Structure formats: structure tokens, C-alpha cells
Amino acid sequence: MIRIKTPTKKRIIRELDKRAPKLIETGKKTLVLNGTKTSNVLNAVLAEIYHLKRDNAIKYTRKNDNLRPFESGGETSLEFFSLKTDYSLFVLGSHSKKRPNNLVIGRTYDHHIYDLVEVGVENFKSMESCSYEKKLAPHTGSKPFFAFIGEGFESVEELKHLKEVLLDLFRGEVVTNLNLAGLDRVYMCTTVSKNKVFFTQCAIQLKKSGTTVPRIELAEVGPSMDFLVRRHRQPDDRLKKEAMKSSPDSTKKKEKNVSRDPIEGKVGKIYIPDQKVGSVSLPNKAKGVKRERREAKMKNDAGEPAEKKQKEDLD
């Protein structure tokens, strides 16, 4: 039998509370790993990715022979690292003759492999090789824009999957309030062909335009590279259904008989019950009652005593 020991130290309890599942996850952490063999270009790419996500990332420099996520049985070591570090994103670099400068970006759910995207790196340009003012370098706490240029991100399945993974990888922590001064960079992703994407990071410069609205210029700050999409694996249906499950507290109550129109906006239907006019008895305030009162008044004017209604004895 497996012995379950309850922690007693406050430090261990706090650490377990951090790793416990939360209703709203505000940020995802990234694990950067090396495969069996890596090249100089790939080492530089992994270092740049770690530098961009150094607040929510950890990098292991030791080579790992058992990390083969697309092969059966090669996911065990990755799931072990995910369980050990409690990180939900990983970037794995490997180099071989068949797949040179190979980069695998994946996501995990409940410490199981959720989905995978494999890309090859070409025409890499580091941040140091780009000429720009040092004050334009991305700083800690800034939030990026994303620009996906090309119809392939909406029609090609591989590029749609790559778009989702890149958004999860570089968007950082999810916040509700944001200072506009923190929006100082943009990630540009442009489809070159059906399976090739140009990726670069640019800094946003605000120039004088003579009006209240400043003129925006982009300065390339790196890193920039070409992604050659090779393999990808969509999440399993059972795991995807489990991951997409939402809490009952976060779901809104469905409005009945309400629809939304792009022109008229919110449109509602009101159902009025049957009034049943024929079967409903008329009230006492009818025209005949008024006529009786007029006749009684005329008799009083003529001197004739009006007939009084006798009170009914309820006893």
C-alpha cells in the first residue's frame, strides 16, 4: 500500500497550495529542455526563448536521451518533468540529420501531454545582432501585441494549431487592468508558404505626428526566425473534453427566448397567455349601473323618494 503522509510544515503546505488546481489560472509556466543532441543555433534559440520568459520559465541544460514526445513511450519523461516542476508548457530542442534544428512546443494538462507542434528553425537572428536603441529592449512586466498575417492561420490546420500554441507560449500572465505604457512590443507572424512562418519581435516607437494621436513605428529587436512546420498532434478527445470543462460558478444562466442579431442587436420574444375574454365575467362598473343612478337622481329632483335597497341579513 502507498503511504500518504500529511504535511505539517507551513512551508510545504504553502507550496502544495500553489500547485493545487485553481478555478482561474492567470499564467502558464514554461519548461525549456534539451534533447539528445543540440546545435549551436538551437542552443541560441532556447536561450532567447528563456530570456523572453525568464519570469515564468526554468531551463535545464543537461541533455536528455529519453525525451521523444511523438514516439510511444517517449512521453513518460516529459510528464515526469511536468509533475516535478508543475509547469504546463515546455519547449524541447533537438538536432539530427533527418530533422535539423528541431523545436517541439507542447502543452500539458493534469501532467499529461495535451498537444504538440514540431517546427524547424531557419534563418535565425538573435537579439544581439539587431541594431536598436537599448531602451527599446523588452522589459519585465510588459505585455505584447500579436499580429498574425496571412490567410493560412484561418484555413490551414497546422498553422491554426501553431497560432494557438504561440499565443499560449508568449502571452504571459492574464491580467484584468493594464497600463498602456506596458504595451511596448509586438510579435509578428507572417505566413510565407503553406508550412512556413516568419516570426519576429518588434518594439513599438511613438513618434510625433503634429496631432494628439502619435505616429507608430516598429523597430526589429529580435529574435527573428523562420518556422518550418513539420509535425503536429491534436489533443485527445477525452482529454480535450476534460480540459475544456468549466466550473458551474463561472457559467452564466442561459436566457430563454433571447437571440442576438448583428443589425438589431439583442432580440427577445414575449409570449402572452390566452386572455379568455368570452369566459371572463364583466365587472360591476357597467353602463347599466350608471343609468340606474341617473334615474334615481331624476326621481329625487321630481320629489319622489328613491327606492332603497334593503340590507340582507347575513345572520
GROMACS .gro file of C-alpha atoms in nm:
model
  315
    1MET     CA    1   0.000   0.000   0.000
    2ILE     CA    2   0.109   0.356  -0.073
    3ARG     CA    3   0.154   0.557   0.242
    4ILE     CA    4   0.011   0.909   0.221
    5LYS     CA    5   0.178   1.148   0.461
    6THR     CA    6   0.006   1.472   0.556
    7PRO     CA    7   0.246   1.768   0.561
    8THR     CA    8   0.287   1.955   0.889
    9LYS     CA    9   0.534   2.229   0.799
   10LYS     CA   10   0.387   2.560   0.686
   11ARG     CA   11   0.636   2.599   0.401
   12ILE     CA   12   0.535   2.265   0.248
   13ILE     CA   13   0.164   2.343   0.290
   14ARG     CA   14   0.208   2.676   0.109
   15GLU     CA   15   0.393   2.505  -0.174
   16LEU     CA   16   0.119   2.245  -0.213
   17ASP     CA   17  -0.145   2.519  -0.218
   18LYS     CA   18   0.038   2.688  -0.506
   19ARG     CA   19   0.036   2.363  -0.704
   20ALA     CA   20  -0.327   2.287  -0.629
   21PRO     CA   21  -0.572   2.332  -0.921
   22LYS     CA   22  -0.733   2.676  -0.932
   23LEU     CA   23  -1.061   2.795  -1.077
   24ILE     CA   24  -0.889   3.073  -1.277
   25GLU     CA   25  -0.533   3.025  -1.398
   26THR     CA   26  -0.367   3.364  -1.454
   27GLY     CA   27  -0.043   3.243  -1.612
   28LYS     CA   28   0.139   2.941  -1.751
   29LYS     CA   29   0.499   2.850  -1.679
   30THR     CA   30   0.739   2.716  -1.940
   31LEU     CA   31   0.999   2.445  -1.912
   32VAL     CA   32   1.295   2.466  -2.155
   33LEU     CA   33   1.471   2.134  -2.221
   34ASN     CA   34   1.747   1.987  -2.438
   35GLY     CA   35   1.712   1.663  -2.629
   36THR     CA   36   1.975   1.402  -2.710
   37LYS     CA   37   2.173   1.638  -2.931
   38THR     CA   38   2.154   2.012  -2.997
   39SER     CA   39   2.331   2.253  -3.232
   40ASN     CA   40   2.473   2.599  -3.167
   41VAL     CA   41   2.178   2.760  -3.344
   42LEU     CA   42   1.931   2.563  -3.138
   43ASN     CA   43   2.111   2.649  -2.812
   44ALA     CA   44   2.085   3.017  -2.903
   45VAL     CA   45   1.712   2.981  -2.982
   46LEU     CA   46   1.641   2.812  -2.649
   47ALA     CA   47   1.838   3.081  -2.466
   48GLU     CA   48   1.638   3.356  -2.640
   49ILE     CA   49   1.304   3.192  -2.553
   50TYR     CA   50   1.414   3.153  -2.192
   51HIS     CA   51   1.522   3.520  -2.187
   52LEU     CA   52   1.180   3.632  -2.312
   53LYS     CA   53   1.004   3.423  -2.046
   54ARG     CA   54   1.258   3.437  -1.766
   55ASP     CA   55   0.996   3.535  -1.506
   56ASN     CA   56   0.782   3.226  -1.569
   57ALA     CA   57   1.032   2.975  -1.705
   58ILE     CA   58   1.301   2.733  -1.600
   59LYS     CA   59   1.580   2.598  -1.821
   60TYR     CA   60   1.753   2.260  -1.790
   61THR     CA   61   2.089   2.247  -1.969
   62ARG     CA   62   2.154   1.873  -1.926
   63LYS     CA   63   2.093   1.652  -2.230
   64ASN     CA   64   1.807   1.401  -2.208
   65ASP     CA   65   1.804   1.085  -2.418
   66ASN     CA   66   1.451   0.971  -2.338
   67LEU     CA   67   1.260   1.281  -2.450
   68ARG     CA   68   1.081   1.171  -2.769
   69PRO     CA   69   0.727   1.310  -2.740
   70PHE     CA   70   0.599   1.187  -3.080
   71GLU     CA   71   0.706   0.826  -3.014
   72SER     CA   72   0.518   0.579  -2.797
   73GLY     CA   73   0.673   0.567  -2.454
   74GLY     CA   74   0.869   0.887  -2.506
   75GLU     CA   75   0.616   1.096  -2.314
   76THR     CA   76   0.694   0.944  -1.974
   77SER     CA   77   0.997   1.161  -1.905
   78LEU     CA   78   0.818   1.479  -2.013
   79GLU     CA   79   0.523   1.402  -1.788
   80PHE     CA   80   0.768   1.338  -1.502
   81PHE     CA   81   0.927   1.680  -1.554
   82SER     CA   82   0.582   1.839  -1.565
   83LEU     CA   83   0.484   1.672  -1.239
   84LYS     CA   84   0.815   1.764  -1.076
   85THR     CA   85   0.812   2.133  -1.172
   86ASP     CA   86   0.434   2.190  -1.206
   87TYR     CA   87   0.486   2.360  -1.545
   88SER     CA   88   0.219   2.335  -1.815
   89LEU     CA   89   0.425   2.444  -2.120
   90PHE     CA   90   0.750   2.301  -2.249
   91VAL     CA   91   0.994   2.376  -2.531
   92LEU     CA   92   1.220   2.089  -2.636
   93GLY     CA   93   1.517   2.135  -2.870
   94SER     CA   94   1.682   1.851  -3.061
   95HIS     CA   95   1.910   1.823  -3.365
   96SER     CA   96   1.952   1.530  -3.606
   97LYS     CA   97   2.034   1.469  -3.969
   98LYS     CA   98   1.672   1.392  -4.052
   99ARG     CA   99   1.530   1.691  -3.859
  100PRO     CA  100   1.795   1.962  -3.813
  101ASN     CA  101   1.736   2.241  -3.560
  102ASN     CA  102   1.414   2.082  -3.443
  103LEU     CA  103   1.192   2.258  -3.190
  104VAL     CA  104   0.894   2.090  -3.019
  105ILE     CA  105   0.643   2.313  -2.838
  106GLY     CA  106   0.384   2.135  -2.629
  107ARG     CA  107   0.121   2.184  -2.362
  108THR     CA  108   0.021   1.959  -2.073
  109TYR     CA  109  -0.300   1.913  -1.878
  110ASP     CA  110  -0.303   1.742  -1.540
  111HIS     CA  111   0.063   1.649  -1.607
  112HIS     CA  112  -0.029   1.463  -1.927
  113ILE     CA  113   0.073   1.562  -2.279
  114TYR     CA  114  -0.212   1.769  -2.425
  115ASP     CA  115  -0.088   1.864  -2.776
  116LEU     CA  116   0.239   1.902  -2.969
  117VAL     CA  117   0.374   2.117  -3.252
  118GLU     CA  118   0.709   2.044  -3.415
  119VAL     CA  119   0.887   2.315  -3.618
  120GLY     CA  120   1.225   2.355  -3.778
  121VAL     CA  121   1.426   2.673  -3.721
  122GLU     CA  122   1.582   2.851  -4.020
  123ASN     CA  123   1.744   3.194  -4.076
  124PHE     CA  124   1.780   3.264  -3.706
  125LYS     CA  125   1.873   3.617  -3.598
  126SER     CA  126   1.940   3.684  -3.230
  127MET     CA  127   1.861   3.995  -3.030
  128GLU     CA  128   2.227   4.091  -3.006
  129SER     CA  129   2.265   4.101  -3.385
  130CYS     CA  130   1.977   4.351  -3.421
  131SER     CA  131   2.075   4.720  -3.413
  132TYR     CA  132   1.835   4.924  -3.200
  133GLU     CA  133   1.833   5.153  -2.900
  134LYS     CA  134   1.883   4.962  -2.577
  135LYS     CA  135   1.586   5.136  -2.416
  136LEU     CA  136   1.360   4.962  -2.667
  137ALA     CA  137   1.450   4.619  -2.534
  138PRO     CA  138   1.154   4.433  -2.378
  139HIS     CA  139   1.146   4.479  -2.004
  140THR     CA  140   0.994   4.276  -1.724
  141GLY     CA  141   0.617   4.307  -1.686
  142SER     CA  142   0.540   4.434  -2.036
  143LYS     CA  143   0.260   4.279  -2.241
  144PRO     CA  144   0.296   4.206  -2.613
  145PHE     CA  145   0.068   4.251  -2.911
  146PHE     CA  146   0.024   3.967  -3.161
  147ALA     CA  147  -0.014   4.011  -3.535
  148PHE     CA  148  -0.090   3.703  -3.747
  149ILE     CA  149  -0.067   3.798  -4.113
  150GLY     CA  150  -0.191   3.559  -4.378
  151GLU     CA  151  -0.500   3.353  -4.458
  152GLY     CA  152  -0.320   3.031  -4.363
  153PHE     CA  153  -0.377   3.096  -3.993
  154GLU     CA  154  -0.752   3.059  -4.056
  155SER     CA  155  -0.762   2.785  -4.321
  156VAL     CA  156  -0.458   2.555  -4.273
  157GLU     CA  157  -0.495   2.316  -3.978
  158GLU     CA  158  -0.121   2.308  -3.895
  159LEU     CA  159  -0.093   2.688  -3.890
  160LYS     CA  160  -0.409   2.725  -3.681
  161HIS     CA  161  -0.261   2.488  -3.426
  162LEU     CA  162   0.072   2.674  -3.430
  163LYS     CA  163  -0.112   3.002  -3.369
  164GLU     CA  164  -0.283   2.864  -3.056
  165VAL     CA  165   0.045   2.731  -2.915
  166LEU     CA  166   0.238   3.054  -2.981
  167LEU     CA  167  -0.033   3.260  -2.813
  168ASP     CA  168  -0.015   3.039  -2.505
  169LEU     CA  169   0.365   3.048  -2.504
  170PHE     CA  170   0.430   3.423  -2.527
  171ARG     CA  171   0.118   3.597  -2.392
  172GLY     CA  172   0.237   3.587  -2.030
  173GLU     CA  173   0.017   3.637  -1.728
  174VAL     CA  174  -0.350   3.713  -1.778
  175VAL     CA  175  -0.446   4.048  -1.618
  176THR     CA  176  -0.767   4.250  -1.597
  177ASN     CA  177  -0.618   4.602  -1.581
  178LEU     CA  178  -0.326   4.713  -1.797
  179ASN     CA  179  -0.123   5.030  -1.832
  180LEU     CA  180  -0.083   5.135  -2.195
  181ALA     CA  181   0.283   5.211  -2.130
  182GLY     CA  182   0.337   4.837  -2.083
  183LEU     CA  183   0.229   4.762  -2.444
  184ASP     CA  184   0.570   4.823  -2.596
  185ARG     CA  185   0.629   4.528  -2.833
  186VAL     CA  186   0.456   4.315  -3.090
  187TYR     CA  187   0.512   3.961  -3.219
  188MET     CA  188   0.479   3.944  -3.598
  189CYS     CA  189   0.388   3.607  -3.753
  190THR     CA  190   0.363   3.602  -4.132
  191THR     CA  191   0.280   3.303  -4.347
  192VAL     CA  192   0.547   3.264  -4.615
  193SER     CA  193   0.401   2.942  -4.756
  194LYS     CA  194   0.163   2.663  -4.654
  195ASN     CA  195   0.401   2.526  -4.390
  196LYS     CA  196   0.644   2.815  -4.333
  197VAL     CA  197   0.602   3.109  -4.094
  198PHE     CA  198   0.826   3.413  -4.043
  199PHE     CA  199   0.844   3.502  -3.672
  200THR     CA  200   0.997   3.820  -3.530
  201GLN     CA  201   0.963   4.059  -3.236
  202CYS     CA  202   0.940   4.435  -3.288
  203ALA     CA  203   0.942   4.727  -3.046
  204ILE     CA  204   0.674   4.996  -3.068
  205GLN     CA  205   0.800   5.354  -3.103
  206LEU     CA  206   0.569   5.652  -3.056
  207LYS     CA  207   0.674   5.945  -3.278
  208LYS     CA  208   0.541   6.300  -3.301
  209SER     CA  209   0.274   6.344  -3.568
  210GLY     CA  210   0.155   6.701  -3.506
  211THR     CA  211  -0.176   6.574  -3.367
  212THR     CA  212  -0.293   6.418  -3.043
  213VAL     CA  213  -0.254   6.072  -3.195
  214PRO     CA  214   0.113   5.971  -3.214
  215ARG     CA  215   0.270   5.806  -3.515
  216ILE     CA  216   0.371   5.443  -3.454
  217GLU     CA  217   0.688   5.290  -3.592
  218LEU     CA  218   0.817   4.935  -3.548
  219ALA     CA  219   1.182   4.855  -3.479
  220GLU     CA  220   1.304   4.498  -3.505
  221VAL     CA  221   1.458   4.390  -3.176
  222GLY     CA  222   1.471   4.013  -3.232
  223PRO     CA  223   1.475   3.729  -3.212
  224SER     CA  224   1.360   3.658  -3.567
  225MET     CA  225   1.349   3.319  -3.742
  226ASP     CA  226   1.158   3.107  -3.991
  227PHE     CA  227   0.941   2.826  -3.856
  228LEU     CA  228   0.906   2.525  -4.085
  229VAL     CA  229   0.606   2.326  -3.960
  230ARG     CA  230   0.687   1.954  -3.962
  231ARG     CA  231   0.458   1.752  -3.736
  232HIS     CA  232   0.174   1.831  -3.501
  233ARG     CA  233  -0.059   1.631  -3.281
  234GLN     CA  234  -0.402   1.745  -3.174
  235PRO     CA  235  -0.525   1.671  -2.821
  236ASP     CA  236  -0.715   1.354  -2.748
  237ASP     CA  237  -1.095   1.395  -2.749
  238ARG     CA  238  -1.136   1.266  -2.395
  239LEU     CA  239  -0.856   1.485  -2.259
  240LYS     CA  240  -0.980   1.788  -2.453
  241LYS     CA  241  -1.330   1.746  -2.314
  242GLU     CA  242  -1.188   1.725  -1.963
  243ALA     CA  243  -0.967   2.032  -2.014
  244MET     CA  244  -1.248   2.243  -2.162
  245LYS     CA  245  -1.484   2.168  -1.875
  246SER     CA  246  -1.584   2.488  -1.695
  247SER     CA  247  -1.695   2.539  -1.339
  248PRO     CA  248  -2.069   2.581  -1.269
  249ASP     CA  249  -1.993   2.904  -1.084
  250SER     CA  250  -1.834   3.062  -1.391
  251THR     CA  251  -2.114   2.977  -1.633
  252LYS     CA  252  -2.389   3.231  -1.687
  253LYS     CA  253  -2.756   3.142  -1.670
  254LYS     CA  254  -2.896   3.090  -2.018
  255GLU     CA  255  -3.152   3.347  -2.124
  256LYS     CA  256  -3.466   3.196  -2.267
  257ASN     CA  257  -3.624   3.327  -2.588
  258VAL     CA  258  -3.337   3.573  -2.644
  259SER     CA  259  -3.125   3.591  -2.958
  260ARG     CA  260  -2.867   3.835  -3.094
  261ASP     CA  261  -2.885   3.989  -3.437
  262PRO     CA  262  -2.585   4.166  -3.598
  263ILE     CA  263  -2.809   4.455  -3.706
  264GLU     CA  264  -3.085   4.481  -3.445
  265GLY     CA  265  -2.872   4.365  -3.153
  266LYS     CA  266  -3.044   4.180  -2.870
  267VAL     CA  267  -3.384   4.047  -2.975
  268GLY     CA  268  -3.634   3.887  -2.735
  269LYS     CA  269  -3.969   3.709  -2.770
  270ILE     CA  270  -4.257   3.765  -2.529
  271TYR     CA  271  -4.531   3.503  -2.506
  272ILE     CA  272  -4.869   3.643  -2.386
  273PRO     CA  273  -5.111   3.383  -2.246
  274ASP     CA  274  -5.466   3.346  -2.381
  275GLN     CA  275  -5.686   3.621  -2.234
  276LYS     CA  276  -6.010   3.412  -2.245
  277VAL     CA  277  -6.232   3.721  -2.299
  278GLY     CA  278  -6.554   3.527  -2.361
  279SER     CA  279  -6.539   3.326  -2.041
  280VAL     CA  280  -6.444   3.611  -1.808
  281SER     CA  281  -6.733   3.776  -1.616
  282LEU     CA  282  -6.777   4.151  -1.658
  283PRO     CA  283  -6.713   4.382  -1.364
  284ASN     CA  284  -6.989   4.562  -1.171
  285LYS     CA  285  -6.900   4.901  -1.319
  286ALA     CA  286  -7.115   4.866  -1.629
  287LYS     CA  287  -7.316   5.127  -1.818
  288GLY     CA  288  -7.641   4.988  -1.676
  289VAL     CA  289  -7.532   5.078  -1.324
  290LYS     CA  290  -7.470   5.436  -1.430
  291ARG     CA  291  -7.817   5.452  -1.590
  292GLU     CA  292  -7.983   5.338  -1.267
  293ARG     CA  293  -7.801   5.612  -1.079
  294ARG     CA  294  -7.921   5.875  -1.328
  295GLU     CA  295  -8.281   5.758  -1.297
  296ALA     CA  296  -8.261   5.765  -0.918
  297LYS     CA  297  -8.124   6.119  -0.929
  298MET     CA  298  -8.406   6.233  -1.160
  299LYS     CA  299  -8.667   6.090  -0.918
  300ASN     CA  300  -8.508   6.277  -0.631
  301ASP     CA  301  -8.528   6.601  -0.826
  302ALA     CA  302  -8.900   6.535  -0.900
  303GLY     CA  303  -8.970   6.482  -0.528
  304GLU     CA  304  -9.026   6.110  -0.546
  305PRO     CA  305  -8.848   5.910  -0.281
  306ALA     CA  306  -8.585   5.679  -0.420
  307GLU     CA  307  -8.614   5.314  -0.351
  308LYS     CA  308  -8.359   5.199  -0.105
  309LYS     CA  309  -8.208   4.861  -0.118
  310GLN     CA  310  -8.271   4.656   0.187
  311LYS     CA  311  -7.974   4.519   0.362
  312GLU     CA  312  -7.955   4.150   0.363
  313ASP     CA  313  -7.941   3.984   0.694
  314LEU     CA  314  -7.631   3.776   0.694
  315ASP     CA  315  -7.729   3.600   1.011
   0.00000   0.00000   0.00000
